[in-house]
């Protein structure tokens, strides 16, 4: 078994992004600027946004956080999105999800200018992705593609099984893995909560991408020898023995599954850091597009 080390790969990509930023700057270009809107105080969202901001600093990118109380109205949030759309210094921005229940994710996502939608969540950008036109790819699927490339994982003709159909991960990665390119050219099966005989399907996977948010859902009896596993899940469980007060769990029961897998991402340190560098790459692209 070989570990797909997202932390190490992300660090390598960050150096490349930093070099590219220096090249742009040395030619008199603008320093890219990523803004993140964070609504409320959810521990996980605060951690993710802080990690994104820290990553910007590491590569020499400007960043800013717009913090809003969880009592903010939908109208106020939409006004902030409009302000960021018009702010010429901001090349790209994200609104961290999930949002409080009284705010529509859909309305907020659709209000973001597609040119600044570095999360790749706007319907126009999703449409472009589906048509294989150049666009911002959603960060987590993009991160998985980069791991596949960096580890030279064969994808052509393979059976790729995706577990979970979210619009952020499952649905776009299923599309990307079926593209006529590398990574791609897989036969893809997209499974979800209503799938019957899931185990029969996962057992036939050459590549298994799990993104359903259920800790340790995939067990060793559900996979075959040699499978390549991408574990997108990241669930926090209270753990007093940890300094942070919690322990992180993936959607895959790592110990058992890693004994059968040829490649597997750990949690943490697998897909997570790759998501962050993908966002940096998209922001660089947004800045260059100007
Ligand atoms: N919440 C979980 N993943 C993401 C992501 O990639 N982007 C945003 N904006 N929110 C998220």
Coordinates of C-alpha atoms and ligand atoms in Angstrom, one line a residue:
X1 CA 0.0 0.0 0.0
X2 CA 1.2 3.5 -0.8
X3 CA -0.1 6.5 1.0
X4 CA -1.4 9.3 -1.2
X5 CA 0.2 12.1 0.7
X6 CA -1.9 15.1 0.2
X7 CA 0.0 17.2 2.6
X8 CA 3.3 16.6 0.9
X9 CA 1.9 17.0 -2.6
X10 CA 0.0 20.2 -1.6
X11 CA 3.3 21.6 -0.2
X12 CA 5.0 20.9 -3.6
X13 CA 2.2 22.6 -5.5
X14 CA 2.3 25.6 -3.2
X15 CA 5.9 26.2 -4.1
X16 CA 4.9 26.1 -7.8
X17 CA 2.1 28.6 -7.2
X18 CA 4.4 30.8 -5.2
X19 CA 6.9 30.8 -8.0
X20 CA 4.2 31.7 -10.5
X21 CA 3.0 34.6 -8.3
X22 CA 6.6 35.9 -8.2
X23 CA 6.8 35.7 -12.0
X24 CA 3.6 37.6 -12.4
X25 CA 4.7 40.2 -9.9
X26 CA 8.1 40.6 -11.4
X27 CA 6.5 41.5 -14.7
X28 CA 4.5 44.2 -12.9
X29 CA 1.4 42.1 -12.5
X30 CA -1.0 42.3 -9.6
X31 CA -0.7 40.2 -6.5
X32 CA -3.7 37.8 -6.6
X33 CA -6.3 38.4 -3.8
X34 CA -8.7 35.7 -2.4
X35 CA -11.5 36.8 -0.1
X36 CA -13.5 34.4 2.0
X37 CA -16.9 35.1 3.6
X38 CA -17.4 33.3 6.8
X39 CA -20.9 33.3 8.4
X40 CA -21.2 32.3 12.1
X41 CA -18.7 30.4 14.3
X42 CA -18.9 26.8 13.4
X43 CA -15.6 25.2 14.5
X44 CA -15.1 23.3 11.2
X45 CA -15.9 26.3 9.0
X46 CA -13.6 28.6 11.0
X47 CA -10.8 26.0 10.8
X48 CA -11.2 25.6 7.0
X49 CA -11.3 29.3 6.3
X50 CA -8.3 29.9 8.5
X51 CA -6.4 27.2 6.6
X52 CA -7.3 28.8 3.3
X53 CA -6.1 32.2 4.5
X54 CA -2.9 30.8 5.9
X55 CA -2.2 29.0 2.6
X56 CA -2.6 32.4 0.7
X57 CA 0.0 33.9 3.0
X58 CA 2.4 31.0 2.4
X59 CA 2.3 31.5 -1.4
X60 CA 2.4 35.3 -1.3
X61 CA -1.2 35.9 -2.2
X62 CA -3.3 38.6 -0.6
X63 CA -6.3 37.4 1.3
X64 CA -9.1 38.8 3.4
X65 CA -11.9 37.4 5.6
X66 CA -15.3 38.9 5.8
X67 CA -16.9 37.6 9.0
X68 CA -20.6 37.9 9.5
X69 CA -22.8 36.9 12.4
X70 CA -25.1 33.9 11.9
X71 CA -28.0 36.2 12.4
X72 CA -27.1 38.0 9.1
X73 CA -30.1 38.3 6.7
X74 CA -30.0 36.8 3.3
X75 CA -30.3 40.3 1.9
X76 CA -27.2 41.5 3.8
X77 CA -25.2 38.6 2.7
X78 CA -26.2 39.1 -1.0
X79 CA -25.2 42.8 -0.6
X80 CA -21.7 41.7 0.6
X81 CA -21.5 39.3 -2.4
X82 CA -22.3 42.2 -4.7
X83 CA -19.7 44.4 -3.0
X84 CA -17.0 41.7 -3.6
X85 CA -18.2 41.2 -7.2
X86 CA -17.5 44.9 -7.7
X87 CA -14.3 45.1 -5.7
X88 CA -11.5 45.3 -8.4
X89 CA -8.8 44.3 -6.0
X90 CA -10.5 41.0 -5.2
X91 CA -9.8 38.4 -8.0
X92 CA -11.8 35.6 -6.5
X93 CA -13.9 34.8 -3.4
X94 CA -15.7 32.1 -1.7
X95 CA -18.6 31.9 0.7
X96 CA -17.9 29.1 3.1
X97 CA -20.7 26.5 3.3
X98 CA -22.9 25.4 5.0
X99 CA -24.8 28.6 5.6
X100 CA -27.4 29.1 8.3
X101 CA -30.8 27.5 7.5
X102 CA -32.5 30.9 6.8
X103 CA -30.2 31.6 3.9
X104 CA -30.4 29.9 0.5
X105 CA -27.1 28.5 -0.6
X106 CA -28.4 28.4 -4.1
X107 CA -29.2 32.2 -4.2
X108 CA -25.9 33.1 -2.7
X109 CA -23.9 30.8 -5.1
X110 CA -25.8 32.2 -8.1
X111 CA -25.1 35.8 -7.0
X112 CA -21.3 35.3 -7.2
X113 CA -19.8 36.6 -10.4
X114 CA -18.8 33.5 -12.4
X115 CA -15.4 35.2 -13.1
X116 CA -14.7 35.3 -9.4
X117 CA -16.3 32.0 -8.5
X118 CA -13.0 30.2 -7.5
X119 CA -15.0 27.5 -5.8
X120 CA -16.5 26.6 -9.2
X121 CA -20.0 26.3 -7.8
X122 CA -21.8 28.8 -10.0
X123 CA -24.2 27.0 -12.4
X124 CA -22.4 28.6 -15.4
X125 CA -19.1 27.2 -14.2
X126 CA -20.6 23.8 -13.5
X127 CA -22.1 23.9 -17.0
X128 CA -18.7 24.7 -18.5
X129 CA -17.1 21.8 -16.6
X130 CA -19.8 19.4 -17.9
X131 CA -19.0 20.6 -21.5
X132 CA -15.2 20.3 -20.9
X133 CA -14.7 24.0 -21.5
X134 CA -12.0 25.9 -19.5
X135 CA -13.3 27.0 -16.1
X136 CA -12.7 26.9 -12.4
X137 CA -13.1 23.2 -11.3
X138 CA -14.6 22.7 -7.9
X139 CA -11.7 22.6 -5.4
X140 CA -12.1 19.1 -4.0
X141 CA -12.6 17.2 -7.3
X142 CA -9.7 19.3 -8.7
X143 CA -7.5 18.3 -5.8
X144 CA -8.3 14.6 -6.4
X145 CA -7.4 14.9 -10.1
X146 CA -4.0 16.5 -9.1
X147 CA -3.3 13.7 -6.7
X148 CA -4.0 11.1 -9.5
X149 CA -1.6 13.0 -11.8
X150 CA 1.2 13.4 -9.3
X151 CA 1.1 9.7 -8.4
X152 CA 0.7 8.6 -12.0
X153 CA -2.4 6.6 -11.2
X154 CA -3.7 4.8 -14.3
X155 CA -7.4 5.7 -14.9
X156 CA -8.1 4.7 -18.5
X157 CA -10.7 1.9 -18.7
X158 CA -10.9 1.6 -14.9
X159 CA -14.1 1.3 -13.0
X160 CA -14.4 4.3 -10.8
X161 CA -17.1 4.1 -8.1
X162 CA -18.2 7.3 -6.4
X163 CA -20.1 7.1 -3.2
X164 CA -22.2 10.3 -2.6
X165 CA -23.8 12.6 -5.1
X166 CA -23.3 16.1 -3.6
X167 CA -23.0 19.0 -6.0
X168 CA -19.6 19.9 -4.4
X169 CA -17.9 16.6 -4.7
X170 CA -19.7 13.4 -5.8
X171 CA -21.5 14.8 -8.8
X172 CA -18.6 16.8 -10.3
X173 CA -15.9 14.1 -9.7
X174 CA -18.2 11.5 -11.4
X175 CA -18.3 13.8 -14.4
X176 CA -14.6 14.5 -14.4
X177 CA -13.5 10.9 -14.1
X178 CA -15.6 10.0 -17.2
X179 CA -14.0 12.7 -19.4
X180 CA -12.1 11.7 -22.5
X181 CA -8.7 12.8 -21.0
X182 CA -6.2 12.0 -18.3
X183 CA -7.2 11.8 -15.6
X184 CA -10.4 10.3 -16.9
X185 CA -11.6 7.7 -19.4
X186 CA -13.1 5.7 -16.5
X187 CA -16.3 3.8 -16.5
X188 CA -18.1 5.6 -13.6
X189 CA -20.8 4.4 -11.3
X190 CA -22.3 7.1 -9.1
X191 CA -23.8 5.6 -6.0
X192 CA -25.9 7.2 -3.2
X193 CA -28.2 6.6 -0.2
X194 CA -30.8 4.9 -2.4
X195 CA -28.4 2.5 -4.1
X196 CA -29.2 -1.1 -3.6
X197 CA -26.4 -3.7 -3.4
X198 CA -23.8 -1.0 -2.7
X199 CA -21.2 -3.5 -1.5
X200 CA -21.5 -5.5 -4.8
X201 CA -20.6 -2.2 -6.7
X202 CA -17.8 -1.1 -4.4
X203 CA -16.3 -4.6 -4.6
X204 CA -15.9 -4.1 -8.4
X205 CA -14.2 -0.7 -8.0
X206 CA -10.7 -0.1 -9.3
X207 CA -10.9 3.5 -8.0
X208 CA -13.2 4.3 -5.1
X209 CA -14.0 7.9 -4.2
X210 CA -16.0 8.3 -1.0
X211 CA -17.7 11.5 -0.1
X212 CA -20.9 10.9 1.9
X213 CA -19.9 12.2 5.4
X214 CA -20.5 9.0 7.4
X215 CA -17.4 8.1 9.5
X216 CA -15.8 4.8 8.7
X217 CA -18.7 3.8 6.4
X218 CA -16.5 1.8 3.9
X219 CA -15.1 -1.3 5.6
X220 CA -12.5 -3.8 4.3
X221 CA -15.2 -6.3 3.3
X222 CA -16.5 -3.8 0.8
X223 CA -13.3 -3.4 -1.3
X224 CA -11.1 -5.6 -3.5
X225 CA -7.4 -6.1 -3.4
X226 CA -5.5 -3.3 -5.2
X227 CA -8.2 -0.7 -5.1
X228 CA -7.2 3.0 -5.2
X229 CA -9.1 4.9 -2.5
X230 CA -9.8 8.6 -2.1
X231 CA -11.5 9.4 1.2
X232 CA -13.1 12.8 1.1
X233 CA -15.0 12.5 4.4
X234 CA -13.9 14.5 7.4
X235 CA -16.1 14.2 10.6
X236 CA -15.1 15.6 14.0
X237 CA -15.9 13.5 17.1
X238 CA -15.2 14.8 20.6
X239 CA -12.1 13.3 22.1
X240 CA -10.8 14.6 25.4
X241 CA -7.4 13.0 24.9
X242 CA -6.7 15.3 22.0
X243 CA -5.4 18.8 22.4
X244 CA -7.9 20.2 20.0
X245 CA -10.7 18.4 21.8
X246 CA -11.7 16.3 18.8
X247 CA -10.6 13.5 16.5
X248 CA -11.1 13.4 12.8
X249 CA -12.6 10.5 11.0
X250 CA -12.8 9.8 7.3
X251 CA -15.6 7.9 5.5
X252 CA -13.3 4.9 5.1
X253 CA -12.2 2.5 7.9
X254 CA -8.6 3.2 7.2
X255 CA -6.9 0.3 9.1
X256 CA -8.8 -2.5 7.4
X257 CA -9.1 -0.9 3.9
X258 CA -5.5 0.2 3.7
X259 CA -4.4 -3.5 4.0
X260 CA -6.1 -4.2 0.7
X261 CA -5.6 -0.9 -1.1
X262 CA -2.8 -0.2 -3.6
X263 CA -3.1 3.6 -2.9
X264 CA -5.1 5.4 -0.2
X265 CA -5.5 8.9 1.1
X266 CA -5.3 9.4 4.9
X267 CA -7.6 11.6 6.9
X268 CA -6.3 14.2 7.8
X269 CA -3.5 14.9 5.3
X270 CA -5.1 13.4 2.2
X271 CA -7.7 15.2 0.1
X272 CA -8.1 18.2 2.5
X273 CA -4.8 19.9 1.8
X274 CA -5.3 19.3 -2.0
X275 CA -8.6 21.1 -1.8
X276 CA -6.9 24.2 -0.4
X277 CA -4.2 24.3 -3.1
X278 CA -6.8 23.9 -5.8
X279 CA -8.5 27.0 -4.5
X280 CA -5.1 28.8 -4.7
X281 CA -4.7 27.6 -8.3
X282 CA -8.2 28.8 -9.2
X283 CA -7.5 32.2 -7.6
X284 CA -4.3 32.5 -9.6
X285 CA -6.2 31.7 -12.8
X286 CA -8.9 34.3 -11.9
X287 CA -6.2 36.9 -11.4
X288 CA -4.5 36.1 -14.7
X289 CA -7.8 36.2 -16.5
X290 CA -8.0 39.9 -15.9
Ligands
LIG1 N1 -17.8 23.6 2.6 C1 -17.2 22.4 2.5 N2 -16.4 22.4 1.4 C2 -16.4 23.6 0.9 C3 -15.8 24.2 -0.3 O1 -15.0 23.6 -1.0 N3 -16.1 25.5 -0.5 C4 -16.9 26.2 0.3 N4 -17.2 27.5 0.0 N5 -17.6 25.7 1.4 C5 -17.3 24.4 1.6

